[in-house]
Coordinates of C-alpha atoms in Angstrom, one line a residue:
M700 CA -0.9 4.5 22.3
L701 CA -3.3 1.7 21.4
R702 CA -4.0 1.4 17.9
F703 CA -7.0 -1.1 17.3
L704 CA -8.8 -1.8 14.5
T705 CA -12.3 -2.5 13.8
A706 CA -14.0 -5.5 11.5
G707 CA -17.1 -6.7 10.7
S708 CA -19.8 -7.4 7.7
V709 CA -22.0 -5.2 6.6
D710 CA -25.0 -4.3 9.7
D711 CA -22.9 -5.5 12.1
G712 CA -23.0 -2.1 14.0
K713 CA -19.0 -1.0 13.3
S714 CA -20.3 2.3 13.1
T715 CA -22.7 3.1 15.5
L716 CA -20.4 1.1 18.5
I717 CA -17.6 3.6 16.6
G718 CA -19.9 6.3 17.3
R719 CA -20.6 5.3 20.8
L720 CA -16.5 5.2 21.9
L721 CA -16.0 7.9 20.3
Y722 CA -18.7 10.0 22.7
E723 CA -18.7 8.3 25.4
S724 CA -15.0 9.2 25.9
G725 CA -15.3 12.6 24.8
G726 CA -14.5 12.5 21.6
V727 CA -17.4 14.1 19.5
H728 CA -17.3 17.9 19.2
Q729 CA -20.6 19.6 20.4
D730 CA -21.2 21.3 17.1
Q731 CA -21.0 17.1 15.5
L732 CA -24.2 16.4 19.0
D733 CA -26.0 19.0 17.8
S734 CA -25.7 17.6 14.1
I735 CA -26.3 14.3 14.9
R736 CA -28.9 14.8 16.9
K737 CA -31.1 17.6 14.4
A738 CA -30.8 14.6 11.8
S739 CA -31.7 12.0 14.3
A740 CA -34.9 13.7 14.7
R741 CA -36.1 14.6 11.5
T742 CA -36.1 10.8 11.5
G743 CA -37.4 10.1 13.7
S744 CA -34.9 8.1 16.2
T745 CA -33.2 8.6 19.4
M746 CA -29.9 10.2 18.3
D747 CA -27.9 8.2 16.0
L748 CA -24.3 7.6 17.1
S749 CA -23.3 6.1 13.5
L750 CA -23.5 9.2 11.7
V751 CA -20.4 10.4 13.6
T752 CA -18.8 8.4 10.4
D753 CA -20.9 8.8 7.8
G754 CA -18.3 11.2 6.7
L755 CA -16.3 8.6 5.4
K756 CA -19.5 6.4 4.0
A757 CA -19.8 9.5 1.8
E758 CA -16.4 9.2 0.7
R759 CA -16.8 5.5 -0.8
E760 CA -19.6 6.0 -2.5
Q761 CA -17.3 9.0 -4.4
A762 CA -14.8 6.4 -4.6
I763 CA -12.4 9.1 -3.4
T764 CA -9.4 6.5 -2.3
I765 CA -8.9 6.6 1.1
D766 CA -11.4 4.6 2.6
V767 CA -9.6 3.5 5.3
A768 CA -10.3 6.0 8.3
Y769 CA -8.3 6.8 11.6
R770 CA -10.2 8.3 14.6
Y771 CA -8.5 9.5 17.6
F772 CA -9.6 9.9 21.3
S773 CA -7.7 9.0 24.2
T774 CA -8.6 8.5 27.8
K775 CA -7.5 9.0 31.6
K776 CA -5.4 5.6 31.2
R777 CA -4.3 5.7 27.7
K778 CA -4.8 7.4 24.1
F779 CA -6.2 5.6 21.2
I780 CA -6.1 4.9 17.5
I781 CA -9.1 3.3 16.0
A782 CA -7.8 2.0 11.9
D783 CA -11.6 2.1 10.8
V784 CA -12.3 -0.6 7.8
P785 CA -14.9 -1.5 4.9
G786 CA -16.5 -4.4 5.5
H787 CA -17.5 -5.4 1.8
E788 CA -15.1 -8.1 0.4
Q789 CA -14.2 -6.1 -2.9
Y790 CA -12.2 -4.2 0.3
T791 CA -10.1 -6.6 1.6
R792 CA -7.0 -4.6 0.5
N793 CA -8.3 -1.6 2.7
M794 CA -8.4 -3.9 5.2
V795 CA -4.9 -4.7 5.4
T796 CA -3.7 -1.2 5.1
G797 CA -5.3 -1.1 8.5
A798 CA -4.5 -3.7 10.0
S799 CA -0.9 -3.2 9.2
T800 CA 0.2 -0.9 12.0
A801 CA -2.6 -2.8 14.5
D802 CA -2.1 -3.9 17.4
A803 CA -5.8 -5.9 18.6
V804 CA -9.1 -6.1 16.6
V805 CA -12.4 -5.5 17.6
L806 CA -13.8 -7.6 15.5
L807 CA -18.2 -7.4 15.5
V808 CA -20.8 -10.6 15.3
E809 CA -24.1 -9.8 15.0
A810 CA -25.9 -12.0 17.7
R811 CA -28.5 -13.0 15.8
K812 CA -26.4 -13.4 12.2
G813 CA -23.6 -15.2 14.0
I814 CA -20.4 -16.3 12.6
L815 CA -20.5 -15.7 8.8
E816 CA -18.2 -15.9 6.3
Q817 CA -16.4 -12.0 6.2
T818 CA -16.0 -12.9 10.3
R819 CA -13.9 -16.0 9.3
R820 CA -12.3 -13.6 6.4
H821 CA -11.4 -10.7 8.9
A822 CA -10.2 -13.0 11.3
Y823 CA -7.6 -14.5 9.6
I824 CA -6.1 -11.3 7.6
A825 CA -5.8 -9.6 10.9
W826 CA -4.5 -13.1 12.6
L827 CA -1.7 -13.5 9.7
L828 CA -0.7 -9.9 9.7
G829 CA 0.5 -10.2 13.1
I830 CA -2.4 -9.3 15.6
R831 CA -2.1 -11.7 18.3
R832 CA -4.9 -10.2 20.4
M833 CA -9.2 -10.3 18.9
V834 CA -11.7 -8.6 20.8
I835 CA -14.9 -10.5 19.7
A836 CA -17.9 -8.3 20.9
I837 CA -21.0 -9.5 20.6
N838 CA -23.1 -6.6 19.5
K839 CA -26.9 -6.0 19.1
M840 CA -27.7 -7.9 22.2
D841 CA -30.5 -5.9 22.7
L842 CA -32.3 -7.8 19.8
V843 CA -32.0 -11.0 21.4
G844 CA -32.9 -9.8 25.1
F845 CA -29.2 -10.4 26.1
N846 CA -29.4 -14.2 26.1
E847 CA -26.7 -16.0 27.6
A848 CA -26.9 -18.7 26.1
V849 CA -26.6 -17.0 22.4
F850 CA -23.3 -15.1 23.5
R851 CA -22.3 -18.9 24.6
E852 CA -23.0 -20.2 21.7
L853 CA -21.4 -18.2 19.5
T854 CA -18.2 -17.8 21.3
E855 CA -17.9 -21.5 21.2
Q856 CA -18.2 -20.7 17.0
F857 CA -15.7 -18.5 17.0
R858 CA -13.1 -20.4 19.0
A859 CA -13.3 -23.5 16.0
A860 CA -13.6 -21.1 13.6
S861 CA -10.7 -19.8 14.5
R862 CA -8.5 -22.8 15.9
F863 CA -5.5 -23.0 13.1
M864 CA -4.7 -19.3 14.4
H865 CA -1.9 -20.2 16.6
N866 CA -1.0 -17.3 19.7
V867 CA -4.1 -15.5 19.7
V868 CA -5.5 -14.3 22.2
T869 CA -9.6 -13.4 22.7
Y870 CA -11.8 -11.7 24.7
F871 CA -15.2 -12.7 24.3
L872 CA -17.5 -9.2 24.9
P873 CA -21.6 -9.0 24.6
V874 CA -22.3 -5.7 24.1
S875 CA -24.9 -3.3 22.3
A876 CA -23.6 -0.3 20.7
L877 CA -27.0 1.0 19.8
T878 CA -28.3 1.0 23.9
G879 CA -24.5 1.5 24.7
D880 CA -24.8 -1.9 27.2
N881 CA -20.8 -2.9 28.2
V882 CA -18.8 -0.2 25.9
A883 CA -17.7 2.0 28.3
Q884 CA -19.6 0.9 31.1
H885 CA -21.2 -2.4 32.7
S886 CA -23.9 -3.3 31.8
D887 CA -26.9 -4.5 34.7
K888 CA -29.0 -6.0 31.9
M889 CA -26.3 -8.8 31.3
S890 CA -25.3 -9.1 35.4
W891 CA -24.2 -12.9 33.8
Y892 CA -20.6 -11.0 32.6
A893 CA -18.6 -10.8 34.9
G894 CA -16.0 -9.5 33.1
P895 CA -14.8 -5.9 31.9
S896 CA -16.4 -3.3 29.3
L897 CA -15.1 -3.2 26.2
L898 CA -13.3 0.9 27.0
E899 CA -12.2 -0.8 30.1
L900 CA -10.9 -3.1 28.3
L901 CA -9.4 -2.1 25.8
E902 CA -7.4 0.3 28.5
T903 CA -5.9 -2.2 30.2
L904 CA -5.0 -4.5 27.2
P905 CA -1.0 -5.7 27.3
L906 CA 0.7 -4.5 24.2
E907 CA 5.0 -4.8 25.5
E908 CA 4.8 -8.8 24.9
D909 CA 3.2 -8.5 21.1
R910 CA 6.3 -6.5 20.5
N911 CA 9.7 -7.6 19.9
L912 CA 12.4 -6.0 21.8
H913 CA 14.8 -7.5 22.3
D914 CA 16.3 -8.6 18.6
F915 CA 18.1 -4.9 17.5
R916 CA 17.1 -3.3 14.1
F917 CA 18.1 -0.5 12.7
A918 CA 18.0 0.5 9.0
V919 CA 20.3 3.3 7.7
Q920 CA 17.9 6.0 5.7
Y921 CA 20.3 8.6 5.7
V922 CA 23.9 9.2 6.2
V923 CA 24.6 13.1 8.4
R924 CA 27.4 14.8 7.5
P925 CA 26.4 18.5 8.7
N926 CA 30.8 18.9 8.7
Q927 CA 34.0 16.8 8.8
D928 CA 34.1 16.8 12.4
F929 CA 30.6 14.7 12.4
R930 CA 29.1 11.4 11.1
G931 CA 25.5 10.3 11.7
Y932 CA 22.7 6.9 10.7
A933 CA 19.5 8.5 10.3
G934 CA 16.7 5.8 10.7
Q935 CA 14.1 4.6 12.8
V936 CA 14.2 1.7 15.2
A937 CA 12.3 -1.1 14.0
S938 CA 12.9 -3.4 16.4
G939 CA 15.0 -4.1 19.9
I940 CA 16.0 -1.2 22.6
I941 CA 19.6 0.1 21.8
R942 CA 22.3 2.0 24.9
P943 CA 25.1 3.5 24.4
G944 CA 28.0 1.0 24.0
D945 CA 25.8 -1.7 22.5
P946 CA 27.9 -4.2 20.2
V947 CA 26.8 -4.3 16.5
V948 CA 27.2 -5.6 13.4
A949 CA 26.7 -3.4 10.0
L950 CA 24.6 -5.2 7.2
P951 CA 25.7 -6.5 3.9
S952 CA 29.3 -5.7 5.2
G953 CA 29.9 -7.9 8.3
N954 CA 31.9 -5.0 10.3
T955 CA 31.2 -4.9 14.0
T956 CA 30.9 -1.7 16.1
R957 CA 29.6 -0.4 19.4
I958 CA 27.4 2.6 19.5
Q959 CA 29.2 5.9 20.8
E960 CA 25.8 8.2 20.8
I961 CA 22.0 8.5 20.0
L962 CA 20.6 11.1 19.2
L963 CA 17.4 13.2 19.0
H964 CA 17.7 16.2 17.4
T965 CA 20.5 18.3 19.9
R966 CA 19.5 16.1 22.5
S967 CA 21.5 13.0 23.6
L968 CA 19.7 9.7 25.0
D969 CA 20.3 7.0 27.0
Q970 CA 18.3 4.5 25.5
A971 CA 16.4 4.1 22.2
F972 CA 13.8 1.8 20.8
P973 CA 11.1 1.5 18.7
P974 CA 9.6 3.1 16.6
Q975 CA 11.7 6.0 17.3
S976 CA 13.5 7.9 15.0
V977 CA 16.8 9.5 16.0
V978 CA 20.5 9.5 14.7
L979 CA 23.3 6.6 15.5
T980 CA 27.0 7.5 16.6
L981 CA 29.6 5.1 16.2
T982 CA 32.7 4.3 17.2
D983 CA 34.5 3.1 14.3
E984 CA 34.8 4.6 11.1
I985 CA 31.9 1.8 8.6
D986 CA 31.3 3.3 5.2
L987 CA 27.1 2.3 5.5
A988 CA 24.6 3.8 3.3
R989 CA 20.8 4.1 3.2
G990 CA 19.7 0.7 2.6
D991 CA 22.0 -0.9 5.4
M992 CA 21.4 -2.0 8.8
L993 CA 22.2 -2.5 12.4
V994 CA 21.7 -4.7 13.9
A995 CA 22.3 -6.6 17.2
P996 CA 25.3 -9.3 17.5
E997 CA 24.0 -12.4 19.2
Q998 CA 19.8 -12.2 17.1
P999 CA 20.7 -11.2 13.6
P1000 CA 18.2 -11.6 10.8
A1001 CA 18.3 -13.5 7.4
V1002 CA 20.8 -12.0 5.0
T1003 CA 18.9 -13.6 1.6
S1004 CA 18.0 -12.8 -1.7
R1005 CA 15.4 -15.6 -2.1
L1006 CA 11.8 -15.6 0.3
L1007 CA 8.4 -17.0 0.6
A1008 CA 5.4 -14.6 1.6
E1009 CA 2.2 -14.6 1.9
V1010 CA 1.2 -11.9 -0.9
V1011 CA -2.1 -9.9 -0.7
W1012 CA -3.1 -9.2 -3.5
M1013 CA -3.5 -4.7 -4.5
S1014 CA -4.0 -4.5 -7.9
H1015 CA -6.6 -4.5 -10.9
A1016 CA -3.6 -6.1 -13.3
S1017 CA -2.8 -9.9 -12.5
L1018 CA 0.3 -11.2 -10.7
R1019 CA 2.4 -12.7 -13.0
V1020 CA 5.3 -15.1 -13.0
N1021 CA 8.6 -13.7 -13.9
V1022 CA 7.6 -10.6 -14.7
P1023 CA 9.5 -7.8 -12.9
Y1024 CA 8.3 -5.6 -9.6
L1025 CA 10.2 -3.7 -7.1
I1026 CA 10.4 -4.6 -3.9
K1027 CA 10.3 -1.5 -1.1
H1028 CA 11.6 -3.6 2.2
G1029 CA 12.4 -1.0 4.9
T1030 CA 14.4 1.4 3.5
Q1031 CA 16.0 -0.5 0.3
T1032 CA 14.1 -1.2 -3.0
L1033 CA 15.1 -3.3 -5.1
C1034 CA 14.3 -5.4 -8.4
C1035 CA 13.0 -8.4 -7.9
S1036 CA 10.4 -11.2 -9.7
V1037 CA 8.2 -14.1 -8.5
L1038 CA 9.3 -17.1 -9.3
S1039 CA 6.6 -18.9 -8.7
I1040 CA 2.7 -18.7 -7.1
L1041 CA 2.8 -21.9 -4.4
H1042 CA -1.0 -22.0 -3.9
R1043 CA -3.4 -19.7 -3.2
T1044 CA -5.7 -19.2 0.1
E1045 CA -9.4 -19.0 -0.6
V1046 CA -10.2 -17.1 2.7
G1047 CA -13.6 -18.3 2.5
T1048 CA -12.7 -21.6 3.5
L1049 CA -9.0 -21.5 3.8
E1050 CA -8.4 -24.1 1.6
K1051 CA -5.1 -24.3 -0.3
T1052 CA -5.2 -24.4 -4.4
G1053 CA -3.2 -24.4 -7.3
C1054 CA -3.2 -20.9 -9.3
D1055 CA -0.7 -18.7 -12.3
K1056 CA -1.3 -15.8 -11.5
L1057 CA -3.3 -13.8 -8.5
C1058 CA -6.1 -11.3 -8.9
L1059 CA -7.2 -8.5 -6.9
N1060 CA -8.3 -9.2 -3.2
E1061 CA -6.6 -12.6 -3.0
I1062 CA -4.2 -14.0 -1.3
G1063 CA -1.3 -16.6 -1.8
L1064 CA 1.8 -18.2 -0.9
V1065 CA 4.5 -16.9 -3.2
E1066 CA 8.6 -17.1 -4.4
I1067 CA 10.6 -14.0 -4.8
Q1068 CA 13.7 -13.3 -6.1
T1069 CA 15.7 -10.4 -6.1
H1070 CA 18.6 -8.8 -7.9
K1071 CA 20.5 -7.8 -4.5
Q1072 CA 20.6 -9.6 -1.1
L1073 CA 18.0 -8.5 1.7
F1074 CA 18.6 -8.6 5.5
V1075 CA 14.4 -10.0 6.6
D1076 CA 12.9 -12.0 9.5
S1077 CA 9.7 -13.7 9.6
Y1078 CA 7.1 -11.7 9.6
A1079 CA 5.8 -13.6 12.8
A1080 CA 9.0 -12.9 15.1
N1081 CA 9.6 -9.1 13.8
R1082 CA 6.8 -6.9 11.9
A1083 CA 9.2 -4.8 10.7
T1084 CA 11.4 -6.3 9.2
G1085 CA 9.3 -9.5 7.7
R1086 CA 6.7 -6.6 6.1
F1087 CA 7.8 -5.4 2.2
I1088 CA 5.3 -3.9 -0.7
L1089 CA 5.6 -5.0 -4.5
I1090 CA 5.4 -1.9 -6.6
D1091 CA 4.5 -2.0 -10.7
P1092 CA 7.4 0.2 -12.5
E1093 CA 6.0 1.5 -15.0
N1094 CA 3.2 3.3 -12.6
N1095 CA 4.9 3.6 -9.9
E1096 CA 1.9 2.0 -8.6
T1097 CA 1.7 -0.3 -5.0
V1098 CA -0.3 -3.4 -6.1
G1099 CA 1.0 -5.7 -3.4
A1100 CA 1.5 -6.0 0.5
G1101 CA 3.8 -9.2 1.4
M1102 CA 4.1 -11.1 5.1
I1103 CA 7.4 -13.0 4.8
S1104 CA 6.8 -16.8 5.7
A1105 CA 10.9 -17.5 5.3
P1106 CA 13.7 -17.2 3.3
S1107 CA 13.5 -20.6 0.9
S1108 CA 15.3 -22.8 0.5
L1109 CA 16.1 -23.3 -2.4
P1110 CA 19.8 -22.8 -4.0
Q1111 CA 20.4 -19.5 -4.6
L1112 CA 20.7 -17.7 -7.9
E1113 CA 24.0 -17.3 -9.6
L1114 CA 25.4 -13.9 -8.4
H1115 CA 25.8 -10.6 -10.5
A1116 CA 29.6 -9.1 -10.1
N1117 CA 28.8 -6.8 -7.9
T1118 CA 27.4 -9.5 -5.8
G1119 CA 23.5 -9.0 -6.9
A1120 CA 21.7 -11.7 -7.6
A1121 CA 21.1 -12.6 -11.0
L1122 CA 17.1 -12.5 -12.3
P1123 CA 15.5 -15.7 -13.8
P1124 CA 16.9 -15.5 -17.4
N1125 CA 13.2 -15.0 -19.1
L1126 CA 13.8 -12.0 -17.9
L1127 CA 16.6 -11.1 -19.8
R1128 CA 15.6 -9.2 -23.1
Q1129 CA 16.8 -11.5 -25.9
N1130 CA 19.4 -9.8 -28.7
Q1131 CA 20.0 -6.8 -26.4
R1132 CA 22.6 -4.1 -27.6
G1133 CA 24.7 -3.0 -25.7
L1134 CA 25.5 0.2 -24.1
T1135 CA 28.6 1.7 -21.0
V1136 CA 26.9 4.4 -19.2
W1137 CA 30.4 5.7 -17.8
L1138 CA 29.9 8.0 -14.9
T1139 CA 33.0 10.3 -14.2
G1140 CA 33.3 12.8 -11.3
L1141 CA 35.2 13.6 -8.4
S1142 CA 35.1 11.1 -5.1
G1143 CA 31.9 11.1 -2.9
A1144 CA 29.9 13.1 -5.8
G1145 CA 27.8 10.3 -5.3
K1146 CA 28.6 8.3 -8.5
T1147 CA 28.1 5.4 -7.0
T1148 CA 24.8 6.1 -5.4
I1149 CA 23.6 7.1 -8.7
C1150 CA 25.0 3.4 -10.0
N1151 CA 23.0 1.5 -8.1
A1152 CA 19.5 3.2 -8.2
L1153 CA 20.1 3.0 -12.2
Y1154 CA 20.9 -1.1 -11.4
T1155 CA 17.5 -1.7 -9.9
E1156 CA 15.6 0.8 -12.7
L1157 CA 17.1 -1.6 -15.3
L1158 CA 16.6 -4.5 -14.0
A1159 CA 13.3 -4.2 -13.3
R1160 CA 12.6 -2.6 -16.9
G1161 CA 14.3 -6.6 -18.5
F1162 CA 17.4 -5.1 -19.3
R1163 CA 21.2 -7.2 -18.7
V1164 CA 23.2 -5.1 -16.6
E1165 CA 26.2 -5.3 -15.0
V1166 CA 28.2 -2.5 -12.8
L1167 CA 32.0 -1.9 -12.5
D1168 CA 33.0 -0.1 -9.4
G1169 CA 36.3 2.2 -9.6
D1170 CA 36.7 1.3 -6.1
V1171 CA 36.6 -2.2 -6.9
I1172 CA 38.1 -3.6 -10.7
R1173 CA 41.1 -1.1 -8.9
K1174 CA 41.4 -3.0 -5.5
L1175 CA 40.8 -6.9 -8.0
F1176 CA 42.3 -6.2 -11.5
C1177 CA 44.4 -3.2 -10.7
S1178 CA 45.7 -3.5 -7.6
D1179 CA 49.7 -3.3 -8.8
L1180 CA 48.6 -0.1 -10.5
G1181 CA 49.7 3.0 -8.3
F1182 CA 48.5 6.7 -8.8
S1183 CA 50.8 8.6 -11.4
K1184 CA 49.2 10.3 -14.2
L1185 CA 50.9 6.7 -16.4
D1186 CA 49.0 4.7 -13.4
R1187 CA 45.7 6.2 -13.8
D1188 CA 45.3 6.3 -17.8
E1189 CA 46.4 2.3 -17.4
N1190 CA 43.4 2.1 -14.2
I1191 CA 40.6 4.0 -16.8
R1192 CA 42.0 1.3 -20.1
R1193 CA 41.8 -1.6 -18.2
I1194 CA 38.1 -0.3 -17.0
G1195 CA 37.7 0.3 -20.4
L1196 CA 38.5 -3.3 -21.9
V1197 CA 35.8 -4.6 -19.5
A1198 CA 33.5 -2.5 -20.5
E1199 CA 33.8 -3.4 -24.1
L1200 CA 33.4 -6.9 -24.1
L1201 CA 30.4 -7.4 -21.8
T1202 CA 29.1 -3.7 -24.1
R1203 CA 29.6 -6.2 -27.2
N1204 CA 28.0 -9.1 -25.3
G1205 CA 24.7 -7.3 -24.5
A1206 CA 24.5 -5.9 -21.5
V1207 CA 23.8 -1.9 -19.8
V1208 CA 27.3 -2.1 -18.0
L1209 CA 27.7 1.0 -15.6
V1210 CA 31.1 2.5 -15.2
S1211 CA 31.3 4.6 -11.5
A1212 CA 35.2 5.7 -11.4
I1213 CA 36.9 9.2 -10.5
S1214 CA 38.4 9.0 -14.4
P1215 CA 40.5 12.5 -13.7
Y1216 CA 41.6 12.7 -17.3
R1217 CA 39.9 14.2 -20.2
A1218 CA 41.9 11.9 -23.2
A1219 CA 41.7 8.7 -21.5
R1220 CA 37.6 8.9 -21.1
E1221 CA 37.3 10.2 -24.8
E1222 CA 40.1 7.5 -25.7
V1223 CA 37.8 5.2 -24.2
R1224 CA 34.6 6.4 -25.8
S1225 CA 35.7 5.6 -29.1
R1226 CA 36.6 2.5 -28.3
I1227 CA 33.3 0.9 -27.3
G1228 CA 31.0 3.7 -29.5
D1229 CA 28.2 2.6 -27.5
F1230 CA 28.7 5.5 -24.7
I1231 CA 26.8 7.8 -22.8
E1232 CA 29.3 10.1 -20.7
V1233 CA 27.0 11.3 -17.1
Y1234 CA 29.0 13.8 -15.5
V1235 CA 28.4 13.6 -11.7
N1236 CA 29.0 17.0 -10.9
T1237 CA 29.4 18.4 -7.4
P1238 CA 31.7 21.1 -5.3
L1239 CA 34.5 20.5 -3.8
E1240 CA 33.2 21.4 -0.9
I1241 CA 29.9 19.1 -1.0
C1242 CA 32.4 16.6 -1.3
E1243 CA 34.4 17.3 1.5
Q1244 CA 31.8 17.2 3.7
R1245 CA 29.9 14.8 2.9
D1246 CA 34.0 12.5 3.0
P1247 CA 31.8 9.2 3.0
K1248 CA 35.7 7.3 3.2
G1249 CA 37.6 9.3 4.9
L1250 CA 40.0 10.6 2.1
Y1251 CA 39.6 14.3 1.6
R1252 CA 40.3 14.4 5.0
K1253 CA 43.6 12.3 5.0
A1254 CA 44.6 14.3 1.8
R1255 CA 44.2 17.2 4.1
R1256 CA 46.5 16.3 6.0
G1257 CA 48.9 14.7 3.8
E1258 CA 48.4 11.3 4.2
I1259 CA 47.2 10.5 0.9
A1260 CA 49.6 11.9 -2.4
G1261 CA 48.3 13.2 -5.4
F1262 CA 44.2 12.6 -4.8
T1263 CA 41.9 14.3 -7.1
G1264 CA 40.8 17.5 -6.8
I1265 CA 43.2 18.2 -3.7
D1266 CA 47.1 17.5 -5.4
D1267 CA 45.6 16.6 -8.4
P1268 CA 43.6 17.6 -11.1
Y1269 CA 40.5 16.9 -12.7
E1270 CA 39.5 17.4 -16.1
A1271 CA 35.6 17.7 -16.3
P1272 CA 33.9 16.7 -19.3
L1273 CA 33.2 19.6 -21.8
A1274 CA 30.6 18.4 -24.0
P1275 CA 28.2 15.2 -21.5
D1276 CA 25.3 13.3 -22.9
V1277 CA 24.1 13.8 -19.0
E1278 CA 25.6 15.9 -16.7
C1279 CA 24.0 15.7 -12.8
H1280 CA 24.6 18.2 -9.9
T1281 CA 23.9 16.0 -6.8
D1282 CA 24.1 18.9 -4.8
R1283 CA 20.1 21.0 -5.7
E1284 CA 19.2 17.7 -7.5
S1285 CA 17.4 14.2 -6.3
L1286 CA 18.6 11.1 -6.6
R1287 CA 15.6 10.4 -8.6
G1288 CA 15.9 13.5 -10.2
C1289 CA 19.5 13.3 -11.7
T1290 CA 18.2 8.6 -12.0
G1291 CA 15.7 10.3 -14.4
K1292 CA 17.8 11.9 -16.7
I1293 CA 20.3 9.5 -17.0
M1294 CA 17.8 7.0 -17.5
A1295 CA 15.9 9.0 -20.3
A1296 CA 18.7 9.4 -22.0
V1297 CA 19.3 5.3 -22.3
L1298 CA 15.9 4.7 -23.1
A1299 CA 16.5 6.6 -26.3
F1300 CA 19.6 5.3 -26.8
F1301 CA 17.5 1.7 -27.5
A1302 CA 14.7 3.6 -29.2
A1303 CA 17.3 4.8 -31.8
T1304 CA 18.5 1.8 -32.1
A1305 CA 15.2 -0.3 -32.2
P1306 CA 15.4 -0.8 -36.3
R1307 CA 19.0 -1.5 -36.2
N1308 CA 18.6 -4.5 -33.4
A1309 CA 15.6 -5.7 -35.4
L1310 CA 17.8 -5.9 -38.4
H1311 CA 19.6 -7.6 -36.8
Q1312 CA 17.5 -10.4 -35.0
R1313 CA 16.3 -10.7 -38.8
R1314 CA 20.0 -12.1 -39.9
A1315 CA 20.1 -14.3 -37.2
M1316 CA 17.1 -15.8 -37.8
D1317 CA 18.3 -15.6 -42.0

């Protein structure tokens, strides 16, 4: 399969070239041909193959958002997907969309007009997005008498204009899309050209060396747990080749293990390679979740919370520094902010200029800080793990596309207790009133997963947030306690004390703890006051099926005594502020309900916050 992009300035003949390729390869249906012949006859012309893509033009005129069209055709040697993008400057963001998955670009140059600013713009964007094979089709050679000198001159002009683009392989072809010369068949009218036709070149274009088959990257998308005897990790192989028995490292924990089995539905595979979607099983029991990554131990990615990246801005609202955004990288969605814009690239001249914002279709080098660590490669080394998108948390609109240049060499910010990186101080809400959000429920109910999603959502809205995870607190702060009722109550009192202190100092505290006894939770609520109780209500049988840490199995075998839900009771809340059912509600649905309660709390306390601020000023 070859995915290629067609680009060029307005009236360079791109639509005709695409129509000719589809026609010559048998990719146009008979009813389409009949319609094109009738439409061409009305204008007194021969068959106008540009009409094959006229439907897309009509869509653009009607302002339909799908303005990148994908055309499919095949020959005996190869299958093809054409990403047909608009030629106008204002559609730069749409070209980025089409180029993001392309293996090559066919860039049209009109023989009479030569190398234009838009030609340089499209070449630069294709190179920036990692396309290293560029086919330069000098079109409309029939209008210059198939003159070899014109072709040679334009070839040298493009080489001079693209001298800055490193590691690019260029192929130059003289063609006439209108007459079909050198499109599918070699043309006798240009006997001075000894190379292949465009279709012959596309059929033989090598791709393997352009794809990263060395650095194994597998981001976990979903944990497959149909029963207690199977745990697999579903996701897509982003790069590299993996086989059963190969060693891997799990990030962020750093635990090492080996691949036990590779499954594609019910079939076991000898190997997996990009872009296959598979389920991997491991020889060791390792606690992995969505967003974690399995990598090759000899070529690990950078683990960082600060990035340098080229960003193409895609929103009418400009990019602003120190404003919260969401960053989606692989299967992770985190909170982030742009710390600085180092420069903006003037695509027409390739000059770097200073600026304090990026507007629609502009490209700039920025420094980004995320609230938790990402596992990244430079885009040049690995397109799969070197790219991301930026999302506006207010309306969920995709506002930017980024290509990672390198992890920033600047010092890291101080870390939160939950190992996420702190956001810049000026993002935090001043004089924020504190609140404790206490998530209670059985082990495996989904409390930690919901907590992590809430953490990202609250940070994106500018709140100061801290996470108190019951397992972490017990290990670091309550290691002297056992699992008797007295010790469990003391464990909850200690967590409550930390939550009370943080709440008093204006933080939104997210507590994820089983906290099985009703009286202990009520005692904490009465002490803190500003408190939302969330009951993560998941049936015991579902929790046992998930069993992310294998604790239920050990409890059933008698290896753990006094395990909540098995041989120790769980007292459910009688009137929780929010109730989530993770067995039938999505993570987004659960998070949305809790966020609504949190925002309602702050809306109700806003007058009191304002009063406190006025008193402080007085």
